[in-house]
Amino acid sequence: MTLQQFFASISSNPWPAVVYFLILPFTAWVVGMAADGSRDIQFWGIVYAILVYAVCIPGIFAVTLNIYLFLFERQSIWQANIVLQYLPIISMAITLMLIKSKIPFSLIPGFGKISGFLTLIAALIGVMWFFDRIHLVAFTYVPFSVILIGFVLTLLAIRFAWSKLF
C-alpha cells in the first residue's frame, strides 16, 4: 500500500481518523483531571508519554507533509485535506497544551527525543529547500559517499548549533 492509497482510504472513510484525533485531547483532559493532586509523578509521566507519542507521531508527520506539499509540490492551500493535513496538527497542539498545563515536559519520558527528531526533520527540510531554490547542478568526480558524509556532517552541525541555541 502506498501513501497515496492510504490517504485515499482515509479520505473515503474519515470518521475513524476524526474520532482518534478528537479523543486524544479529551483523553489528555480526563487524565489531567484524574491526576490532579496525585503524588505519583512517574506513573502519570508514563501515561502522558503514551499520549504525547500517540499525538506527536501523526502530528509531526502532518507538519512535515504540509511543508513538503507547500514548498516542493507547490500545492495550493485550497486543495489541502483537512482530516489528514490540519486535524493532526490541531489535535497535537491542543493535547500538548493540556499536558503542559498539568506536568512539565521535562518529566515526560522521551519528550526530548521527539523535539530532537523534529529539529532534525526541520534541518533536513531546510537544507533540501535551500538546494531546491538555488538549482545547484554539479558535475563532479567526487564519490557519492563523500557527498553523503558532508550532508550528514552538515546535519550534525545544525543539530549542535540548535542545541546550543536553545
PDB file of C-alpha atoms in Angstrom, residues 11-155:
ATOM      1  CA  SER A  11     -10.344  10.220   2.796  1.00  0.00           C
ATOM      2  CA  SER A  12     -13.072   7.820   1.718  1.00  0.00           C
ATOM      3  CA  ASN A  13     -13.875   6.975   5.364  1.00  0.00           C
ATOM      4  CA  PRO A  14     -12.530   9.811   7.561  1.00  0.00           C
ATOM      5  CA  TRP A  15     -14.514   9.099  10.733  1.00  0.00           C
ATOM      6  CA  PRO A  16     -12.025   6.743  12.442  1.00  0.00           C
ATOM      7  CA  ALA A  17      -9.261   9.336  11.989  1.00  0.00           C
ATOM      8  CA  VAL A  18     -11.523  12.177  13.132  1.00  0.00           C
ATOM      9  CA  VAL A  19     -12.581  10.246  16.239  1.00  0.00           C
ATOM     10  CA  TYR A  20      -8.936   9.336  17.002  1.00  0.00           C
ATOM     11  CA  PHE A  21      -7.788  12.956  16.817  1.00  0.00           C
ATOM     12  CA  LEU A  22     -10.739  14.202  18.850  1.00  0.00           C
ATOM     13  CA  ILE A  23     -10.324  11.548  21.545  1.00  0.00           C
ATOM     14  CA  LEU A  24      -6.661  12.401  22.202  1.00  0.00           C
ATOM     15  CA  PRO A  25      -7.231  15.931  23.608  1.00  0.00           C
ATOM     16  CA  PHE A  26     -10.276  14.688  25.504  1.00  0.00           C
ATOM     17  CA  THR A  27      -8.185  11.856  26.991  1.00  0.00           C
ATOM     18  CA  ALA A  28      -5.471  14.338  27.978  1.00  0.00           C
ATOM     19  CA  TRP A  29      -8.094  16.459  29.713  1.00  0.00           C
ATOM     20  CA  VAL A  30      -9.568  13.421  31.540  1.00  0.00           C
ATOM     21  CA  VAL A  31      -6.114  12.213  32.598  1.00  0.00           C
ATOM     22  CA  GLY A  32      -5.344  15.746  33.798  1.00  0.00           C
ATOM     23  CA  MET A  33      -8.462  15.717  35.963  1.00  0.00           C
ATOM     24  CA  ALA A  34      -7.641  12.255  37.320  1.00  0.00           C
ATOM     25  CA  ALA A  35      -4.002  13.142  38.015  1.00  0.00           C
ATOM     26  CA  ASP A  36      -4.798  16.448  39.703  1.00  0.00           C
ATOM     27  CA  GLY A  37      -3.290  16.381  43.176  1.00  0.00           C
ATOM     28  CA  SER A  38      -1.631  12.985  42.713  1.00  0.00           C
ATOM     29  CA  ARG A  39       1.889  12.439  44.036  1.00  0.00           C
ATOM     30  CA  ASP A  40       2.736   9.561  41.669  1.00  0.00           C
ATOM     31  CA  ILE A  41       4.542  11.662  39.064  1.00  0.00           C
ATOM     32  CA  GLN A  42       6.328   8.703  37.478  1.00  0.00           C
ATOM     33  CA  PHE A  43       3.076   6.849  36.679  1.00  0.00           C
ATOM     34  CA  TRP A  44       1.354   9.938  35.266  1.00  0.00           C
ATOM     35  CA  GLY A  45       4.528  10.805  33.336  1.00  0.00           C
ATOM     36  CA  ILE A  46       4.316   7.436  31.569  1.00  0.00           C
ATOM     37  CA  VAL A  47       0.605   7.918  30.855  1.00  0.00           C
ATOM     38  CA  TYR A  48       1.322  11.363  29.443  1.00  0.00           C
ATOM     39  CA  ALA A  49       4.245   9.954  27.424  1.00  0.00           C
ATOM     40  CA  ILE A  50       1.882   7.498  25.736  1.00  0.00           C
ATOM     41  CA  LEU A  51      -0.470  10.374  24.907  1.00  0.00           C
ATOM     42  CA  VAL A  52       2.408  12.529  23.650  1.00  0.00           C
ATOM     43  CA  TYR A  53       3.657   9.818  21.311  1.00  0.00           C
ATOM     44  CA  ALA A  54       0.116   8.961  20.163  1.00  0.00           C
ATOM     45  CA  VAL A  55      -0.489  12.565  19.126  1.00  0.00           C
ATOM     46  CA  CYS A  56       3.003  13.717  18.113  1.00  0.00           C
ATOM     47  CA  ILE A  57       3.867  10.968  15.631  1.00  0.00           C
ATOM     48  CA  PRO A  58       0.933  11.753  13.298  1.00  0.00           C
ATOM     49  CA  GLY A  59       1.175  15.465  14.121  1.00  0.00           C
ATOM     50  CA  ILE A  60       4.846  15.711  13.178  1.00  0.00           C
ATOM     51  CA  PHE A  61       4.146  13.668  10.063  1.00  0.00           C
ATOM     52  CA  ALA A  62       1.350  16.091   9.119  1.00  0.00           C
ATOM     53  CA  VAL A  63       3.627  19.114   9.672  1.00  0.00           C
ATOM     54  CA  THR A  64       6.337  17.521   7.543  1.00  0.00           C
ATOM     55  CA  LEU A  65       3.815  16.554   4.860  1.00  0.00           C
ATOM     56  CA  ASN A  66       2.414  20.087   4.751  1.00  0.00           C
ATOM     57  CA  ILE A  67       5.865  21.630   4.449  1.00  0.00           C
ATOM     58  CA  TYR A  68       6.746  19.208   1.669  1.00  0.00           C
ATOM     59  CA  LEU A  69       3.495  19.734  -0.208  1.00  0.00           C
ATOM     60  CA  PHE A  70       3.552  23.519   0.058  1.00  0.00           C
ATOM     61  CA  LEU A  71       7.284  24.073  -0.581  1.00  0.00           C
ATOM     62  CA  PHE A  72       8.205  21.340  -3.049  1.00  0.00           C
ATOM     63  CA  GLU A  73       4.966  20.216  -4.679  1.00  0.00           C
ATOM     64  CA  ARG A  74       3.544  23.749  -4.610  1.00  0.00           C
ATOM     65  CA  GLN A  75       0.134  22.503  -3.526  1.00  0.00           C
ATOM     66  CA  SER A  76      -2.491  25.184  -3.071  1.00  0.00           C
ATOM     67  CA  ILE A  77      -3.810  25.643   0.448  1.00  0.00           C
ATOM     68  CA  TRP A  78      -7.315  25.285  -1.018  1.00  0.00           C
ATOM     69  CA  GLN A  79      -6.558  21.683  -2.005  1.00  0.00           C
ATOM     70  CA  ALA A  80      -5.430  20.611   1.460  1.00  0.00           C
ATOM     71  CA  ASN A  81      -7.156  17.655   3.101  1.00  0.00           C
ATOM     72  CA  ILE A  82      -8.492  18.889   6.441  1.00  0.00           C
ATOM     73  CA  VAL A  83      -8.557  15.474   8.106  1.00  0.00           C
ATOM     74  CA  LEU A  84      -5.060  14.448   7.035  1.00  0.00           C
ATOM     75  CA  GLN A  85      -3.215  17.762   6.959  1.00  0.00           C
ATOM     76  CA  TYR A  86      -4.770  20.003   9.612  1.00  0.00           C
ATOM     77  CA  LEU A  87      -6.621  17.895  12.182  1.00  0.00           C
ATOM     78  CA  PRO A  88      -3.471  16.045  13.402  1.00  0.00           C
ATOM     79  CA  ILE A  89      -1.667  19.371  13.916  1.00  0.00           C
ATOM     80  CA  ILE A  90      -4.596  20.962  15.750  1.00  0.00           C
ATOM     81  CA  SER A  91      -5.039  17.849  17.894  1.00  0.00           C
ATOM     82  CA  MET A  92      -1.314  17.795  18.680  1.00  0.00           C
ATOM     83  CA  ALA A  93      -1.293  21.467  19.692  1.00  0.00           C
ATOM     84  CA  ILE A  94      -4.364  21.165  21.937  1.00  0.00           C
ATOM     85  CA  THR A  95      -3.163  17.916  23.530  1.00  0.00           C
ATOM     86  CA  LEU A  96       0.322  19.292  24.231  1.00  0.00           C
ATOM     87  CA  MET A  97      -1.155  22.468  25.746  1.00  0.00           C
ATOM     88  CA  LEU A  98      -3.402  20.399  28.026  1.00  0.00           C
ATOM     89  CA  ILE A  99      -0.491  18.191  29.068  1.00  0.00           C
ATOM     90  CA  LYS A 100       1.840  21.147  29.657  1.00  0.00           C
ATOM     91  CA  SER A 101      -0.745  22.745  31.948  1.00  0.00           C
ATOM     92  CA  LYS A 102      -0.568  19.666  34.207  1.00  0.00           C
ATOM     93  CA  ILE A 103       3.042  18.448  34.056  1.00  0.00           C
ATOM     94  CA  PRO A 104       6.318  19.903  32.751  1.00  0.00           C
ATOM     95  CA  PHE A 105       7.599  18.283  29.578  1.00  0.00           C
ATOM     96  CA  SER A 106      10.911  17.558  31.316  1.00  0.00           C
ATOM     97  CA  LEU A 107       9.107  14.956  33.472  1.00  0.00           C
ATOM     98  CA  ILE A 108       7.698  13.102  30.463  1.00  0.00           C
ATOM     99  CA  PRO A 109       9.988  10.245  29.425  1.00  0.00           C
ATOM    100  CA  GLY A 110      11.241  10.539  25.853  1.00  0.00           C
ATOM    101  CA  PHE A 111       9.896  14.019  25.134  1.00  0.00           C
ATOM    102  CA  GLY A 112      13.417  15.270  24.379  1.00  0.00           C
ATOM    103  CA  LYS A 113      13.738  12.635  21.665  1.00  0.00           C
ATOM    104  CA  ILE A 114      10.625  13.962  19.921  1.00  0.00           C
ATOM    105  CA  SER A 115      11.903  17.548  19.951  1.00  0.00           C
ATOM    106  CA  GLY A 116      15.300  16.369  18.688  1.00  0.00           C
ATOM    107  CA  PHE A 117      13.616  14.407  15.912  1.00  0.00           C
ATOM    108  CA  LEU A 118      11.565  17.449  14.940  1.00  0.00           C
ATOM    109  CA  THR A 119      14.739  19.545  14.865  1.00  0.00           C
ATOM    110  CA  LEU A 120      16.412  17.018  12.597  1.00  0.00           C
ATOM    111  CA  ILE A 121      13.428  16.966  10.238  1.00  0.00           C
ATOM    112  CA  ALA A 122      13.324  20.780  10.139  1.00  0.00           C
ATOM    113  CA  ALA A 123      17.047  20.959   9.386  1.00  0.00           C
ATOM    114  CA  LEU A 124      16.759  18.339   6.670  1.00  0.00           C
ATOM    115  CA  ILE A 125      13.816  20.102   5.007  1.00  0.00           C
ATOM    116  CA  GLY A 126      15.638  23.427   5.271  1.00  0.00           C
ATOM    117  CA  VAL A 127      18.735  22.052   3.555  1.00  0.00           C
ATOM    118  CA  MET A 128      16.631  20.361   0.860  1.00  0.00           C
ATOM    119  CA  TRP A 129      14.668  23.570   0.263  1.00  0.00           C
ATOM    120  CA  PHE A 130      17.906  25.573   0.028  1.00  0.00           C
ATOM    121  CA  PHE A 131      19.314  23.224  -2.616  1.00  0.00           C
ATOM    122  CA  ASP A 132      15.984  23.243  -4.450  1.00  0.00           C
ATOM    123  CA  ARG A 133      15.924  27.047  -4.570  1.00  0.00           C
ATOM    124  CA  ILE A 134      19.478  27.562  -5.822  1.00  0.00           C
ATOM    125  CA  HIS A 135      19.062  24.944  -8.568  1.00  0.00           C
ATOM    126  CA  LEU A 136      22.509  23.592  -7.901  1.00  0.00           C
ATOM    127  CA  VAL A 137      23.679  21.183 -10.553  1.00  0.00           C
ATOM    128  CA  ALA A 138      27.209  19.965 -10.238  1.00  0.00           C
ATOM    129  CA  PHE A 139      29.102  17.611 -12.441  1.00  0.00           C
ATOM    130  CA  THR A 140      31.882  16.320 -10.312  1.00  0.00           C
ATOM    131  CA  TYR A 141      34.159  13.392  -9.846  1.00  0.00           C
ATOM    132  CA  VAL A 142      33.578  13.335  -6.082  1.00  0.00           C
ATOM    133  CA  PRO A 143      32.268   9.960  -4.961  1.00  0.00           C
ATOM    134  CA  PHE A 144      28.707   9.853  -3.653  1.00  0.00           C
ATOM    135  CA  SER A 145      29.915   8.594  -0.265  1.00  0.00           C
ATOM    136  CA  VAL A 146      31.861  11.856   0.265  1.00  0.00           C
ATOM    137  CA  ILE A 147      28.759  13.897  -0.591  1.00  0.00           C
ATOM    138  CA  LEU A 148      26.708  11.778   1.827  1.00  0.00           C
ATOM    139  CA  ILE A 149      29.269  12.230   4.613  1.00  0.00           C
ATOM    140  CA  GLY A 150      29.248  16.000   4.006  1.00  0.00           C
ATOM    141  CA  PHE A 151      25.465  16.026   4.196  1.00  0.00           C
ATOM    142  CA  VAL A 152      25.465  14.097   7.486  1.00  0.00           C
ATOM    143  CA  LEU A 153      28.144  16.403   8.923  1.00  0.00           C
ATOM    144  CA  THR A 154      26.038  19.414   7.911  1.00  0.00           C
ATOM    145  CA  LEU A 155      23.025  17.944   9.709  1.00  0.00           C
TER     146      LEU A 155
END
